[in-house]
């Protein structure tokens, strides 16, 4: 027996504290909101999806080497329409005069631009110019040069395809602003249709507005987040967590029928905290499964969205009760008739077709499983076409359609062995799949000699028409500079120096005043020095040399992936396998395809396991979780069977993220219907119970499902980012499929499988003294009661008790609710 039978429960004490201290909570939320307005700008957003590749992948390792050792000058492809070749040449000359542009050549930059190569840069009335900037993509000099380039091309019908100034995160932010405005209008309409009074809407809007702002304002705690998480979190946060506010709101309205406003708010909150927390576990489980992905953007997105869900719950638990107290009188005055029609007819139809719907669903499940496995996944953006396109996408697509796409790969090999580099470049150039292979070892310097060809004093003197004795003195000076004194003692006649190094040495000696050249040679050395400096910065690092390959292959596909292995095999003729790295869009796609094979299985298994565990302890049955999982997993297979049948490419990341979200979030719809059915079947026939359960669950499913599907639909229609478009399209379609299945197939499975569900139930034994409920007054009971109720009773009860209760309440659906006090002894 409890020594304090009248002591309130922990949740009741917590709810009382929250309701009574609402003014302090309002003040804290105002302070937090003001802070978040500033702190949301502190978060760093990563727009490079390759940053989330596993550290062990070849692409990630190669990119790290290139970032550390090489300079990659930014480029742009410019297409001028309705232009003659002479006009294009003149325009290219004017481009080179702009600050920040080092070269502008006709064609792809791999040819000289002569008349015999006109097909490379001239297609009808369209001319292609390749521009090279003086800085990298993010350098201010490159951005300023692009602005000048746009001004120069204003009078022309032109397109510019460049990564300079093309900030994905900024573009997405502006697009998501538009999406949020439209989504807010749609959500307000949905809430209006499903509400019981007009004053409910500001309560919900203020609660989730505060939650969204606090979530944005705390993202800086992660240091850096991906552009995907930064863009879609607010929309998904609202869509995934709207249920929590609706649960508390409806509970409050029910309690107000029996209590005053304060007591109703305390009772509603104390009862809702456990139920909302349990409901959120399925969503959090799905998001947590994403965090185990080898492709670390899943960890990033799961982490940010889990925080968003938790902040949404916190706002519902702490801010919303105070708002309910403020708006409760207004809710009473602004009540309106229900706009949601009765669906009893639908429920009766569902029951009538149970022997048809369930077998058809089983057949569809098999077909959906097969076709979803035929879904054409892609790992780059080349095969994905968004409904909306920004200016950069339009320019890139127009130029690609006219002059073809570019597929560039960088091959990193240990530096120093120029002979091996030259032999490797020659072998690669012989393949039909390679349009061009470029490296220091095959760039011509003068008279057929390449930059890395080593010349003796005699050869060098003949090359530049220099006196042989002077050439020997020059070579001796170079040997002294390199501290190779043995060369000086033994004579430099046979001393061979790479041409590039020799020219750079001459320039340095000339700049220091040690040698004097005639005017012609002086000008030529200065011009050559600039080219050599840029070439070395791009091609020669501290430990590696970079070879640039232009591939005549699509960005991804089996043929492309196989040829990447061929490139490796050729490189391994001259270098150790673990010292060679191949980097490019194709290699990135290949690495992503490899990690996807693991992530796909992992996400599917972990999501199902996590959700099943939550459902097991929610319903205390083995059979019921299996039925619920079967329906939602079926909706996932059906969702991705559609692109499988249509042959529509799906970005792999969209599949992984949508699978986790659809399982974690849409399972709530099935839980709502199952919970009502389990509760109602104790007091009425099962067929009648399922019809009633559908009617009671419909507003919740309609509200949550329509908001999530509309938000996802807007993302898919408006955003121009291919990876996020796929998330929106698949999540919208998947949510609609889930809504149909839980409102049509699930009730049929619950009816047909009810005996299995009941036979697989289990009980968790707790010490009885912790379970005895002592209450008095008006007591609302839903569950099995064993004890004394003005007498002895052992029965299933769903109703109201007037009197005193001292009993063991065993219920998976609800706990005893009372007017005056409730204690656990």
PDB file of C-alpha atoms in Angstrom, residues 185-293:
ATOM      1  CA  UNK A 185      -1.236  28.224 -46.868  1.00  0.00           C
ATOM      2  CA  UNK A 186      -2.148  24.610 -47.660  1.00  0.00           C
ATOM      3  CA  UNK A 187      -1.529  23.515 -44.075  1.00  0.00           C
ATOM      4  CA  UNK A 188      -3.757  26.284 -42.758  1.00  0.00           C
ATOM      5  CA  UNK A 189      -6.501  25.095 -45.098  1.00  0.00           C
ATOM      6  CA  UNK A 190      -6.102  21.493 -43.943  1.00  0.00           C
ATOM      7  CA  UNK A 191      -6.142  22.516 -40.293  1.00  0.00           C
ATOM      8  CA  UNK A 192      -9.231  24.611 -40.909  1.00  0.00           C
ATOM      9  CA  UNK A 193     -11.053  21.645 -42.449  1.00  0.00           C
ATOM     10  CA  UNK A 194     -10.058  19.245 -39.664  1.00  0.00           C
ATOM     11  CA  UNK A 195     -10.414  21.644 -36.719  1.00  0.00           C
ATOM     12  CA  UNK A 196     -13.339  22.012 -34.335  1.00  0.00           C
ATOM     13  CA  UNK A 197     -12.904  25.745 -33.853  1.00  0.00           C
ATOM     14  CA  UNK A 198     -11.121  28.521 -35.720  1.00  0.00           C
ATOM     15  CA  UNK A 199      -9.032  29.533 -32.681  1.00  0.00           C
ATOM     16  CA  UNK A 200      -7.232  26.175 -32.737  1.00  0.00           C
ATOM     17  CA  UNK A 201      -5.245  27.265 -35.770  1.00  0.00           C
ATOM     18  CA  UNK A 202      -3.164  30.056 -34.141  1.00  0.00           C
ATOM     19  CA  UNK A 203      -2.257  27.652 -31.319  1.00  0.00           C
ATOM     20  CA  UNK A 204      -0.867  25.125 -33.787  1.00  0.00           C
ATOM     21  CA  UNK A 205       0.823  27.765 -35.953  1.00  0.00           C
ATOM     22  CA  UNK A 206       2.573  29.450 -33.004  1.00  0.00           C
ATOM     23  CA  UNK A 207       3.680  26.102 -31.582  1.00  0.00           C
ATOM     24  CA  UNK A 208       5.266  24.899 -34.795  1.00  0.00           C
ATOM     25  CA  UNK A 209       6.564  28.301 -35.796  1.00  0.00           C
ATOM     26  CA  UNK A 210       8.515  28.389 -32.542  1.00  0.00           C
ATOM     27  CA  UNK A 211       9.702  24.786 -33.009  1.00  0.00           C
ATOM     28  CA  UNK A 212      10.913  25.475 -36.552  1.00  0.00           C
ATOM     29  CA  UNK A 213      12.759  28.627 -35.518  1.00  0.00           C
ATOM     30  CA  UNK A 214      14.418  26.932 -32.536  1.00  0.00           C
ATOM     31  CA  UNK A 215      15.513  24.045 -34.727  1.00  0.00           C
ATOM     32  CA  UNK A 216      17.090  26.382 -37.278  1.00  0.00           C
ATOM     33  CA  UNK A 217      18.703  28.344 -34.480  1.00  0.00           C
ATOM     34  CA  UNK A 218      20.345  25.292 -32.920  1.00  0.00           C
ATOM     35  CA  UNK A 219      21.802  23.787 -36.107  1.00  0.00           C
ATOM     36  CA  UNK A 220      25.021  25.695 -35.444  1.00  0.00           C
ATOM     37  CA  UNK A 221      25.715  23.196 -32.645  1.00  0.00           C
ATOM     38  CA  UNK A 222      26.600  20.658 -35.353  1.00  0.00           C
ATOM     39  CA  UNK A 223      29.193  23.002 -36.864  1.00  0.00           C
ATOM     40  CA  UNK A 224      28.355  22.111 -40.464  1.00  0.00           C
ATOM     41  CA  UNK A 225      25.310  20.470 -42.018  1.00  0.00           C
ATOM     42  CA  UNK A 226      24.557  19.393 -45.570  1.00  0.00           C
ATOM     43  CA  UNK A 227      22.593  21.492 -48.037  1.00  0.00           C
ATOM     44  CA  UNK A 228      19.971  18.719 -48.070  1.00  0.00           C
ATOM     45  CA  UNK A 229      19.365  18.922 -44.313  1.00  0.00           C
ATOM     46  CA  UNK A 230      19.463  22.698 -44.346  1.00  0.00           C
ATOM     47  CA  UNK A 231      16.820  22.955 -47.043  1.00  0.00           C
ATOM     48  CA  UNK A 232      14.158  20.335 -46.309  1.00  0.00           C
ATOM     49  CA  UNK A 233      14.272  20.076 -42.506  1.00  0.00           C
ATOM     50  CA  UNK A 234      11.701  22.790 -41.791  1.00  0.00           C
ATOM     51  CA  UNK A 235       9.156  21.324 -44.212  1.00  0.00           C
ATOM     52  CA  UNK A 236       9.663  17.743 -43.013  1.00  0.00           C
ATOM     53  CA  UNK A 237       9.700  18.826 -39.365  1.00  0.00           C
ATOM     54  CA  UNK A 238       6.273  20.376 -39.737  1.00  0.00           C
ATOM     55  CA  UNK A 239       4.881  17.448 -41.701  1.00  0.00           C
ATOM     56  CA  UNK A 240       6.316  14.726 -39.442  1.00  0.00           C
ATOM     57  CA  UNK A 241       5.509  16.288 -36.064  1.00  0.00           C
ATOM     58  CA  UNK A 242       2.093  17.902 -36.622  1.00  0.00           C
ATOM     59  CA  UNK A 243       0.493  14.824 -35.024  1.00  0.00           C
ATOM     60  CA  UNK A 244       1.923  15.681 -31.622  1.00  0.00           C
ATOM     61  CA  UNK A 245       0.124  19.010 -31.418  1.00  0.00           C
ATOM     62  CA  UNK A 246      -3.108  17.514 -32.717  1.00  0.00           C
ATOM     63  CA  UNK A 247      -3.012  14.739 -30.081  1.00  0.00           C
ATOM     64  CA  UNK A 248      -2.635  17.247 -27.252  1.00  0.00           C
ATOM     65  CA  UNK A 249      -5.249  19.580 -28.722  1.00  0.00           C
ATOM     66  CA  UNK A 250      -7.897  16.871 -29.081  1.00  0.00           C
ATOM     67  CA  UNK A 251      -7.134  15.540 -25.595  1.00  0.00           C
ATOM     68  CA  UNK A 252      -7.546  19.030 -24.167  1.00  0.00           C
ATOM     69  CA  UNK A 253     -10.910  19.487 -25.867  1.00  0.00           C
ATOM     70  CA  UNK A 254     -12.092  16.160 -24.448  1.00  0.00           C
ATOM     71  CA  UNK A 255     -10.966  17.020 -20.921  1.00  0.00           C
ATOM     72  CA  UNK A 256     -12.693  20.434 -21.066  1.00  0.00           C
ATOM     73  CA  UNK A 257     -16.017  18.639 -21.209  1.00  0.00           C
ATOM     74  CA  UNK A 258     -15.450  17.541 -17.601  1.00  0.00           C
ATOM     75  CA  UNK A 259     -12.928  19.956 -16.046  1.00  0.00           C
ATOM     76  CA  UNK A 260     -12.158  23.650 -15.875  1.00  0.00           C
ATOM     77  CA  UNK A 261      -9.554  25.030 -18.281  1.00  0.00           C
ATOM     78  CA  UNK A 262      -6.548  24.695 -15.985  1.00  0.00           C
ATOM     79  CA  UNK A 263      -7.367  21.199 -14.788  1.00  0.00           C
ATOM     80  CA  UNK A 264      -8.255  20.109 -18.331  1.00  0.00           C
ATOM     81  CA  UNK A 265      -4.898  21.349 -19.604  1.00  0.00           C
ATOM     82  CA  UNK A 266      -3.016  19.546 -16.814  1.00  0.00           C
ATOM     83  CA  UNK A 267      -4.940  16.326 -17.354  1.00  0.00           C
ATOM     84  CA  UNK A 268      -4.487  16.478 -21.132  1.00  0.00           C
ATOM     85  CA  UNK A 269      -0.753  17.185 -20.912  1.00  0.00           C
ATOM     86  CA  UNK A 270      -0.063  14.532 -18.250  1.00  0.00           C
ATOM     87  CA  UNK A 271      -1.841  11.929 -20.357  1.00  0.00           C
ATOM     88  CA  UNK A 272      -0.336  13.092 -23.668  1.00  0.00           C
ATOM     89  CA  UNK A 273       3.340  13.185 -22.707  1.00  0.00           C
ATOM     90  CA  UNK A 274       3.703   9.371 -22.595  1.00  0.00           C
ATOM     91  CA  UNK A 275       1.532   8.766 -25.676  1.00  0.00           C
ATOM     92  CA  UNK A 276       3.219  11.450 -27.808  1.00  0.00           C
ATOM     93  CA  UNK A 277       6.664  10.270 -26.712  1.00  0.00           C
ATOM     94  CA  UNK A 278       5.768   6.711 -27.674  1.00  0.00           C
ATOM     95  CA  UNK A 279       4.346   7.879 -31.011  1.00  0.00           C
ATOM     96  CA  UNK A 280       7.522   9.774 -31.815  1.00  0.00           C
ATOM     97  CA  UNK A 281       9.669   6.689 -31.288  1.00  0.00           C
ATOM     98  CA  UNK A 282       8.637   5.144 -34.600  1.00  0.00           C
ATOM     99  CA  UNK A 283       9.591   8.307 -36.495  1.00  0.00           C
ATOM    100  CA  UNK A 284      12.840   8.670 -34.566  1.00  0.00           C
ATOM    101  CA  UNK A 285      13.591   4.977 -35.187  1.00  0.00           C
ATOM    102  CA  UNK A 286      13.321   5.453 -38.946  1.00  0.00           C
ATOM    103  CA  UNK A 287      15.525   8.536 -38.823  1.00  0.00           C
ATOM    104  CA  UNK A 288      18.034   6.805 -36.531  1.00  0.00           C
ATOM    105  CA  UNK A 289      18.396   4.000 -39.069  1.00  0.00           C
ATOM    106  CA  UNK A 290      19.586   6.604 -41.620  1.00  0.00           C
ATOM    107  CA  UNK A 291      22.457   7.476 -39.321  1.00  0.00           C
ATOM    108  CA  UNK A 292      24.038   4.066 -39.893  1.00  0.00           C
ATOM    109  CA  UNK A 293      24.503   4.737 -43.621  1.00  0.00           C
TER     110      UNK A 293
END
